[in-house]
């Protein structure tokens, strides 16, 4: 049985957060409004009307948070940079004070011996760009590449590797197709240009970063897709879902082409958004690593409504669930990684797990401790599954757990706790949970066993 302690020497251990979910300070030091500020203010958009106005107040408490990371013994910290802090209108003037914040954060991390791994876009688009069409507009891709250049010019002397986008699938589907995330557009398949323009933005930004000698990753939310049965219709529905969720975001990057979406009645130019030369730009810059965010597999059956989407989601039964209700299937991570290797072969770059974790209904006990055994079980199971994938020959270089801190869980507000560190949102008090000590001890044992 593969064991997490057998992960290779030099394996990078990390934890992740994202700007809107932790920073707060939404109107401070010249930050412009983002689509999440606007969406969260809309009555009924977010559970209990929660907003990211204060979040974990990380903008002011980053020193304390880096100390928590140092105590944990992280090799790397994945955080995101808020585009509206750096360029408040998405184009035009640069906000020096916004860049100064990330400059301080990077220095603090390096002083603690932690490698910064910034994500350039984790869903907080400047509202001014959304007013011009957001990711439905081709222009946004070009503005993204400009923003990447501004950031790398300032931080690139200390930051070796960058993640361009976080989960373009989730942003496209939740934000533009279903409207349950910002910017709250419910366009169904007409949202597909938002997928292409994000990928185009990735390609343009990746070229800027790689020209300057930086390493480039992208963080995709990927899922193993299980057919509900062996019936032909279920198998076809599962293949259609796999094309939309996974291959739409890995085929163009790794193979330079989009998958066939004809089951959706969609033409290869994705609603007229794909222009000659775009796929060369998306794949051409190359990737130094593929970031994989894994939470659970997806079970798919044939659609029940003939006129709707060509798939229906089916329950995964007989497995534990997180507080969010997500199925817990650690071996799904091994299956996903081996499947990526088998599908893409030599076109697959080394993988980093850029997110994996679970929400637990954590409470601070009377003695001040937080016993989050379900999170420890979740992490242990997934890290063993990761080690099994490595034993099967998949090249995995690192693991960033989601998340360092309890934080703003988008449309769920502050109701889902994913952190290794409990945050009391009324007082901002941080309490390391039992999983924090468990993760620290695991990293230490792994390093000791490799003489680090
Ligand atoms: O909190 C999110 C994160 O922003 C993106 N990936 C999934 C996490 C849990 O839902």
Coordinates of C-alpha atoms and ligand atoms in Angstrom, one line a residue:
X1 CA 0.0 0.0 0.0
X2 CA 1.4 3.4 -1.0
X3 CA 1.9 5.7 1.9
X4 CA 2.2 9.5 2.0
X5 CA 5.6 9.2 3.8
X6 CA 6.9 7.6 0.6
X7 CA 6.4 10.8 -1.5
X8 CA 9.6 11.7 -3.3
X9 CA 12.4 13.7 -1.8
X10 CA 12.1 17.4 -2.7
X11 CA 8.3 17.1 -2.7
X12 CA 6.9 20.6 -2.1
X13 CA 4.4 20.9 0.8
X14 CA 2.1 23.9 0.8
X15 CA -1.2 25.5 1.7
X16 CA -3.4 27.8 -0.3
X17 CA -5.7 30.8 0.0
X18 CA -7.2 33.4 -2.4
X19 CA -7.3 37.2 -2.2
X20 CA -11.1 37.8 -2.0
X21 CA -11.5 34.9 0.4
X22 CA -9.0 36.2 3.0
X23 CA -7.8 39.8 2.5
X24 CA -10.7 42.1 3.3
X25 CA -9.7 45.8 3.0
X26 CA -11.8 46.0 -0.1
X27 CA -11.8 49.8 -0.2
X28 CA -8.4 50.4 1.1
X29 CA -5.2 51.9 -0.4
X30 CA -6.8 52.5 -3.8
X31 CA -8.3 49.0 -4.5
X32 CA -11.0 49.2 -7.1
X33 CA -14.3 47.3 -6.9
X34 CA -14.3 43.7 -8.1
X35 CA -17.2 41.6 -9.4
X36 CA -17.4 39.9 -6.1
X37 CA -17.9 43.1 -4.2
X38 CA -20.8 43.9 -6.5
X39 CA -22.3 40.4 -6.6
X40 CA -22.1 39.9 -2.8
X41 CA -24.0 43.1 -2.2
X42 CA -26.9 41.8 -4.3
X43 CA -29.7 40.7 -2.0
X44 CA -30.0 36.9 -1.9
X45 CA -26.8 36.3 -3.9
X46 CA -24.7 35.0 -1.0
X47 CA -25.9 33.0 2.0
X48 CA -26.9 35.4 4.9
X49 CA -25.7 38.3 2.8
X50 CA -22.0 37.7 3.7
X51 CA -19.4 39.7 1.9
X52 CA -15.6 39.7 1.7
X53 CA -15.4 43.2 3.2
X54 CA -13.4 42.0 6.2
X55 CA -12.9 38.2 5.5
X56 CA -9.8 37.1 7.5
X57 CA -8.4 40.7 7.5
X58 CA -5.3 39.1 6.1
X59 CA -4.5 42.5 4.4
X60 CA -3.6 43.7 7.9
X61 CA -2.8 40.4 9.6
X62 CA -0.5 38.9 7.0
X63 CA 2.4 39.0 9.5
X64 CA 0.6 36.9 12.0
X65 CA -0.5 34.5 9.2
X66 CA 3.0 34.1 7.9
X67 CA 4.0 33.2 11.4
X68 CA 1.4 30.5 11.4
X69 CA 2.8 29.2 8.1
X70 CA 6.3 29.3 9.5
X71 CA 5.1 27.3 12.6
X72 CA 3.5 24.8 10.2
X73 CA 6.8 24.4 8.3
X74 CA 5.4 25.1 4.8
X75 CA 7.7 24.9 1.8
X76 CA 5.3 27.0 -0.3
X77 CA 2.3 29.3 0.1
X78 CA -0.2 29.6 -2.8
X79 CA -2.1 32.9 -2.6
X80 CA -3.7 35.1 -5.2
X81 CA -3.1 38.7 -6.2
X82 CA -6.2 40.9 -6.5
X83 CA -6.3 42.4 -10.0
X84 CA -8.4 45.4 -8.7
X85 CA -5.8 46.2 -6.1
X86 CA -3.1 46.4 -8.7
X87 CA -5.0 48.0 -11.5
X88 CA -8.3 49.3 -10.0
X89 CA -10.1 49.7 -13.4
X90 CA -8.6 46.6 -15.0
X91 CA -6.8 48.9 -17.5
X92 CA -5.2 52.3 -17.1
X93 CA -3.4 53.5 -14.0
X94 CA -1.5 51.1 -11.8
X95 CA -2.0 51.4 -8.1
X96 CA 1.4 51.3 -6.5
X97 CA 0.0 50.9 -3.0
X98 CA -1.7 47.6 -4.1
X99 CA 1.6 46.2 -5.4
X100 CA 3.3 47.3 -2.2
X101 CA 1.1 45.0 -0.2
X102 CA 2.2 41.9 -2.3
X103 CA 5.7 43.1 -2.1
X104 CA 5.6 43.1 1.7
X105 CA 3.9 39.7 1.7
X106 CA 6.5 38.2 -0.6
X107 CA 9.3 39.6 1.6
X108 CA 7.7 38.3 4.7
X109 CA 7.3 34.8 3.2
X110 CA 10.9 34.7 2.0
X111 CA 12.1 35.7 5.4
X112 CA 10.2 32.8 6.8
X113 CA 11.8 30.4 4.3
X114 CA 8.5 29.9 2.4
X115 CA 8.4 30.1 -1.4
X116 CA 5.6 32.3 -2.7
X117 CA 3.4 30.8 -5.4
X118 CA 1.0 33.6 -6.6
X119 CA -2.1 33.0 -8.7
X120 CA -2.8 36.0 -10.9
X121 CA -6.6 35.5 -11.2
X122 CA -8.8 33.8 -8.7
X123 CA -12.2 35.2 -9.8
X124 CA -12.0 38.8 -8.5
X125 CA -12.2 40.6 -11.9
X126 CA -12.2 44.4 -11.7
X127 CA -15.8 45.4 -12.0
X128 CA -14.9 48.0 -14.7
X129 CA -13.8 45.1 -17.0
X130 CA -17.1 43.3 -16.3
X131 CA -18.9 46.4 -17.3
X132 CA -17.2 46.0 -20.7
X133 CA -18.3 42.3 -21.0
X134 CA -15.9 40.6 -18.5
X135 CA -14.5 37.3 -19.8
X136 CA -17.1 37.3 -22.6
X137 CA -15.1 40.1 -24.1
X138 CA -11.9 39.2 -26.0
X139 CA -10.3 42.4 -24.8
X140 CA -10.2 41.1 -21.2
X141 CA -7.6 38.5 -22.2
X142 CA -5.3 41.3 -23.4
X143 CA -5.8 43.3 -20.3
X144 CA -5.0 40.2 -18.2
X145 CA -1.6 39.8 -20.0
X146 CA -0.8 43.5 -19.3
X147 CA -1.7 43.0 -15.6
X148 CA 0.6 39.9 -15.5
X149 CA 3.4 42.0 -16.9
X150 CA 2.9 44.7 -14.3
X151 CA 2.9 42.2 -11.5
X152 CA 5.9 40.2 -12.7
X153 CA 7.9 43.4 -13.2
X154 CA 7.4 44.2 -9.6
X155 CA 7.7 40.8 -7.9
X156 CA 9.5 38.7 -10.4
X157 CA 12.9 39.1 -8.8
X158 CA 11.7 37.1 -5.9
X159 CA 9.0 34.8 -7.3
X160 CA 10.1 31.9 -9.4
X161 CA 6.7 30.3 -10.5
X162 CA 3.3 31.7 -11.2
X163 CA -0.2 30.3 -11.6
X164 CA -2.1 32.2 -14.2
X165 CA -5.8 31.3 -13.6
X166 CA -7.7 29.4 -10.9
X167 CA -10.4 27.0 -12.1
X168 CA -11.5 28.6 -15.3
X169 CA -14.2 25.9 -15.5
X170 CA -15.8 26.9 -12.2
X171 CA -15.6 30.6 -13.0
X172 CA -17.2 30.0 -16.4
X173 CA -19.9 27.7 -15.2
X174 CA -20.8 29.2 -11.9
X175 CA -20.2 32.8 -12.9
X176 CA -21.4 33.0 -16.5
X177 CA -23.5 29.9 -17.2
X178 CA -25.5 29.5 -13.9
X179 CA -25.1 32.8 -12.3
X180 CA -24.5 31.5 -8.8
X181 CA -21.1 33.2 -8.5
X182 CA -20.0 36.6 -9.6
X183 CA -20.6 38.1 -12.1
X184 CA -24.0 36.4 -11.8
X185 CA -24.8 35.8 -15.5
X186 CA -27.0 32.9 -16.3
X187 CA -26.1 32.3 -20.0
X188 CA -25.9 28.5 -20.0
X189 CA -24.0 27.5 -23.2
X190 CA -23.6 31.1 -24.3
X191 CA -21.1 31.3 -21.5
X192 CA -18.5 29.3 -23.5
X193 CA -16.6 32.3 -24.8
X194 CA -15.7 33.0 -21.2
X195 CA -13.8 29.7 -21.2
X196 CA -12.0 30.5 -24.4
X197 CA -11.1 34.1 -23.4
X198 CA -9.7 32.9 -20.0
X199 CA -7.6 30.4 -21.8
X200 CA -6.5 33.0 -24.3
X201 CA -5.6 35.3 -21.4
X202 CA -3.6 32.4 -19.9
X203 CA -1.7 31.9 -23.2
X204 CA -0.9 35.7 -23.5
X205 CA 0.2 36.0 -19.9
X206 CA 2.2 32.8 -20.0
X207 CA 4.2 34.1 -22.9
X208 CA 5.0 37.3 -20.9
X209 CA 6.1 35.2 -17.9
X210 CA 8.1 32.6 -19.8
X211 CA 9.9 35.3 -21.9
X212 CA 11.2 36.6 -18.5
X213 CA 12.4 33.2 -17.5
X214 CA 9.5 32.3 -15.1
X215 CA 7.8 29.0 -14.6
X216 CA 4.1 28.9 -15.5
X217 CA 1.3 26.8 -14.1
X218 CA -2.5 26.9 -14.4
X219 CA -4.8 25.5 -11.7
X220 CA -7.7 23.5 -13.1
X221 CA -10.5 21.9 -11.2
X222 CA -10.6 18.4 -12.5
X223 CA -12.8 15.4 -11.7
X224 CA -12.8 11.8 -12.6
X225 CA -16.1 11.2 -14.4
X226 CA -18.0 8.0 -13.6
X227 CA -20.8 6.7 -15.7
X228 CA -23.8 5.8 -13.7
X229 CA -24.0 2.4 -15.5
X230 CA -22.6 0.6 -18.5
X231 CA -25.7 1.5 -20.6
X232 CA -24.6 3.2 -23.8
X233 CA -26.6 6.4 -23.0
X234 CA -25.0 6.8 -19.6
X235 CA -21.5 6.2 -21.0
X236 CA -22.1 8.8 -23.7
X237 CA -23.4 11.3 -21.1
X238 CA -20.3 10.7 -19.0
X239 CA -18.1 11.4 -22.0
X240 CA -20.0 14.6 -22.8
X241 CA -19.5 15.8 -19.2
X242 CA -15.8 14.9 -19.2
X243 CA -15.4 17.0 -22.4
X244 CA -17.0 20.0 -20.7
X245 CA -15.5 19.8 -17.2
X246 CA -12.0 18.4 -17.9
X247 CA -11.0 18.3 -21.6
X248 CA -12.3 21.8 -22.4
X249 CA -9.5 23.1 -20.1
X250 CA -6.7 20.6 -20.7
X251 CA -6.9 19.6 -24.4
X252 CA -6.3 23.2 -25.7
X253 CA -3.4 23.7 -23.2
X254 CA -1.7 20.3 -23.8
X255 CA -2.9 19.3 -27.3
X256 CA -3.7 22.6 -29.0
X257 CA -7.3 21.8 -29.8
X258 CA -10.7 21.9 -28.2
X259 CA -12.6 18.6 -27.6
X260 CA -15.7 17.9 -29.6
X261 CA -18.7 19.6 -28.0
X262 CA -21.2 18.6 -30.7
X263 CA -23.2 16.7 -28.1
X264 CA -24.1 20.2 -26.8
X265 CA -24.8 21.5 -30.3
X266 CA -21.7 23.7 -29.9
X267 CA -19.5 24.5 -33.0
X268 CA -15.7 24.2 -32.7
X269 CA -15.3 28.0 -32.6
X270 CA -17.2 28.1 -29.2
X271 CA -19.8 30.6 -30.0
X272 CA -17.6 32.4 -32.5
X273 CA -15.0 33.3 -30.0
X274 CA -12.1 31.2 -31.3
X275 CA -10.1 33.0 -34.0
X276 CA -7.3 31.7 -36.2
X277 CA -4.0 31.5 -34.2
X278 CA -5.7 31.4 -30.8
X279 CA -5.0 27.8 -30.1
X280 CA -1.4 28.2 -31.0
X281 CA -1.2 31.1 -28.5
X282 CA -2.9 29.0 -25.7
X283 CA -0.7 25.9 -26.2
X284 CA 2.3 27.6 -27.6
X285 CA 3.5 29.3 -24.5
X286 CA 3.9 25.9 -22.8
X287 CA 3.4 24.9 -19.2
X288 CA 6.0 24.1 -16.6
X289 CA 3.4 22.4 -14.5
X290 CA -0.3 21.5 -14.4
X291 CA -2.0 22.5 -11.2
X292 CA -4.8 20.1 -10.3
X293 CA -7.5 21.1 -7.8
X294 CA -9.2 17.9 -6.7
X295 CA -12.2 17.5 -4.4
X296 CA -14.3 14.6 -5.6
X297 CA -15.4 12.5 -8.6
X298 CA -18.6 13.2 -10.5
X299 CA -21.2 10.5 -11.4
X300 CA -23.1 11.1 -14.6
X301 CA -26.2 9.6 -16.1
X302 CA -28.1 10.1 -19.4
X303 CA -30.3 13.2 -19.3
X304 CA -33.9 12.9 -18.2
X305 CA -35.0 16.0 -20.2
X306 CA -34.4 15.5 -23.9
X307 CA -34.1 19.2 -24.7
X308 CA -31.6 20.2 -22.0
X309 CA -27.9 19.4 -21.4
X310 CA -26.6 16.0 -22.6
X311 CA -26.0 14.7 -19.1
X312 CA -27.5 14.5 -15.6
X313 CA -25.6 14.4 -12.4
X314 CA -26.2 11.3 -10.3
X315 CA -25.6 10.7 -6.6
X316 CA -22.5 8.9 -5.4
X317 CA -23.8 6.6 -2.7
X318 CA -22.2 4.8 0.2
X319 CA -19.3 7.2 0.9
X320 CA -18.7 9.7 3.7
X321 CA -19.6 13.4 3.0
X322 CA -18.0 16.6 4.0
X323 CA -19.9 19.3 5.8
X324 CA -20.6 20.8 2.4
X325 CA -22.2 17.5 1.3
X326 CA -19.4 16.6 -1.1
X327 CA -18.5 12.9 -1.5
X328 CA -15.2 11.8 0.0
X329 CA -13.4 9.5 -2.4
X330 CA -9.6 9.7 -1.9
X331 CA -8.9 7.1 -4.6
X332 CA -10.5 9.4 -7.1
X333 CA -7.4 11.5 -6.9
X334 CA -5.2 8.5 -7.9
X335 CA -7.7 7.7 -10.7
X336 CA -7.7 11.2 -11.9
X337 CA -3.9 11.5 -12.0
X338 CA -3.3 8.2 -13.7
X339 CA -6.0 9.0 -16.2
X340 CA -4.3 12.3 -17.0
X341 CA -1.0 10.5 -17.6
X342 CA -2.7 7.9 -19.8
X343 CA -4.6 10.5 -21.8
X344 CA -1.9 13.0 -22.4
X345 CA 1.3 10.9 -22.2
X346 CA 4.4 12.9 -22.9
X347 CA 2.3 16.1 -23.4
X348 CA 1.5 16.1 -19.7
X349 CA 3.9 18.4 -17.7
X350 CA 4.7 17.6 -14.0
X351 CA 1.7 18.0 -11.8
X352 CA 1.2 20.0 -8.6
X353 CA -1.9 19.5 -6.5
X354 CA -2.8 23.1 -6.1
X355 CA -5.9 22.5 -4.0
X356 CA -7.3 19.6 -2.0
X357 CA -9.2 19.7 1.4
X358 CA -12.6 19.6 2.9
X359 CA -15.1 21.6 4.9
X360 CA -15.8 20.4 8.4
X361 CA -18.3 21.8 10.9
X362 CA -15.5 22.9 13.2
X363 CA -16.1 24.3 16.7
X364 CA -13.6 25.6 19.3
X365 CA -14.0 23.3 22.3
X366 CA -14.2 24.7 25.9
X367 CA -10.5 23.9 26.3
X368 CA -9.7 26.1 23.3
X369 CA -8.8 23.2 20.9
X370 CA -10.4 22.3 17.6
X371 CA -10.7 18.6 16.9
X372 CA -11.1 18.2 13.2
X373 CA -10.5 14.5 12.8
X374 CA -12.6 14.3 9.6
X375 CA -10.1 16.7 8.0
X376 CA -7.2 14.7 9.1
X377 CA -8.8 11.5 7.7
X378 CA -9.5 13.4 4.5
X379 CA -6.0 14.7 4.0
X380 CA -4.4 11.3 5.0
X381 CA -6.5 9.4 2.6
X382 CA -5.9 11.8 -0.3
X383 CA -2.1 11.9 0.4
X384 CA -2.0 8.1 0.4
X385 CA -3.9 8.1 -2.9
X386 CA -1.4 10.7 -4.3
X387 CA 1.5 8.5 -3.2
X388 CA -0.3 5.6 -5.0
X389 CA -0.4 7.7 -8.2
X390 CA 3.3 8.5 -7.9
X391 CA 4.0 4.8 -7.4
X392 CA 2.2 4.2 -10.7
X393 CA 4.6 6.6 -12.4
X394 CA 2.8 9.9 -12.3
X395 CA 5.1 12.9 -11.9
X396 CA 3.7 14.9 -9.0
X397 CA 5.9 17.6 -7.5
X398 CA 3.9 19.1 -4.7
X399 CA 0.7 19.4 -2.7
X400 CA -1.1 22.6 -1.5
X401 CA -3.9 21.9 0.9
X402 CA -7.0 24.1 0.7
X403 CA -6.9 26.0 2.9
X404 CA -4.5 27.6 5.4
X405 CA -7.3 29.6 7.0
X406 CA -11.1 29.3 7.3
X407 CA -12.3 31.9 4.8
X408 CA -15.0 33.3 2.7
X409 CA -16.5 30.4 0.8
X410 CA -18.1 32.4 -2.1
X411 CA -21.9 31.9 -2.3
X412 CA -21.7 30.0 1.0
X413 CA -20.3 33.0 2.8
X414 CA -18.5 32.1 6.0
X415 CA -20.5 28.9 6.5
X416 CA -18.0 26.3 5.2
X417 CA -14.7 26.0 7.1
X418 CA -11.8 24.6 5.1
X419 CA -8.9 25.8 7.1
X420 CA -6.1 24.2 9.1
X421 CA -6.5 27.3 11.2
X422 CA -9.8 28.2 12.7
X423 CA -10.8 31.8 12.3
X424 CA -13.3 33.4 14.6
X425 CA -14.8 35.9 12.2
X426 CA -16.2 38.2 15.0
X427 CA -12.8 38.6 16.7
X428 CA -10.4 37.5 14.0
X429 CA -8.8 35.2 16.5
X430 CA -6.8 32.4 14.8
X431 CA -6.7 28.9 16.5
X432 CA -4.6 26.2 14.9
X433 CA -6.8 23.0 14.6
X434 CA -5.7 19.4 15.3
X435 CA -5.1 19.1 11.5
X436 CA -2.5 21.9 11.7
X437 CA -0.4 19.8 14.1
X438 CA -1.0 16.7 12.0
X439 CA 0.2 18.3 8.8
X440 CA 3.2 19.9 10.5
X441 CA 4.3 16.5 11.9
X442 CA 3.7 14.8 8.5
X443 CA 5.9 17.3 6.7
X444 CA 8.6 17.1 9.3
X445 CA 8.6 13.2 9.2
X446 CA 8.8 13.3 5.4
X447 CA 11.7 15.7 5.4
X448 CA 13.6 13.7 8.1
X449 CA 13.1 10.5 6.2
X450 CA 14.8 12.2 3.2
X451 CA 17.5 13.8 5.2
X452 CA 16.2 17.3 4.7
Ligands
LIG1 O1 -12.8 27.9 -1.9 C1 -12.7 27.3 -3.1 C2 -11.6 27.9 -3.9 O2 -11.7 29.3 -4.1 C3 -11.5 27.3 -5.3 N1 -11.5 25.9 -5.2 C4 -12.5 25.2 -4.4 C5 -12.5 25.8 -3.0 C6 -13.6 25.1 -2.1 O3 -14.8 25.3 -2.7

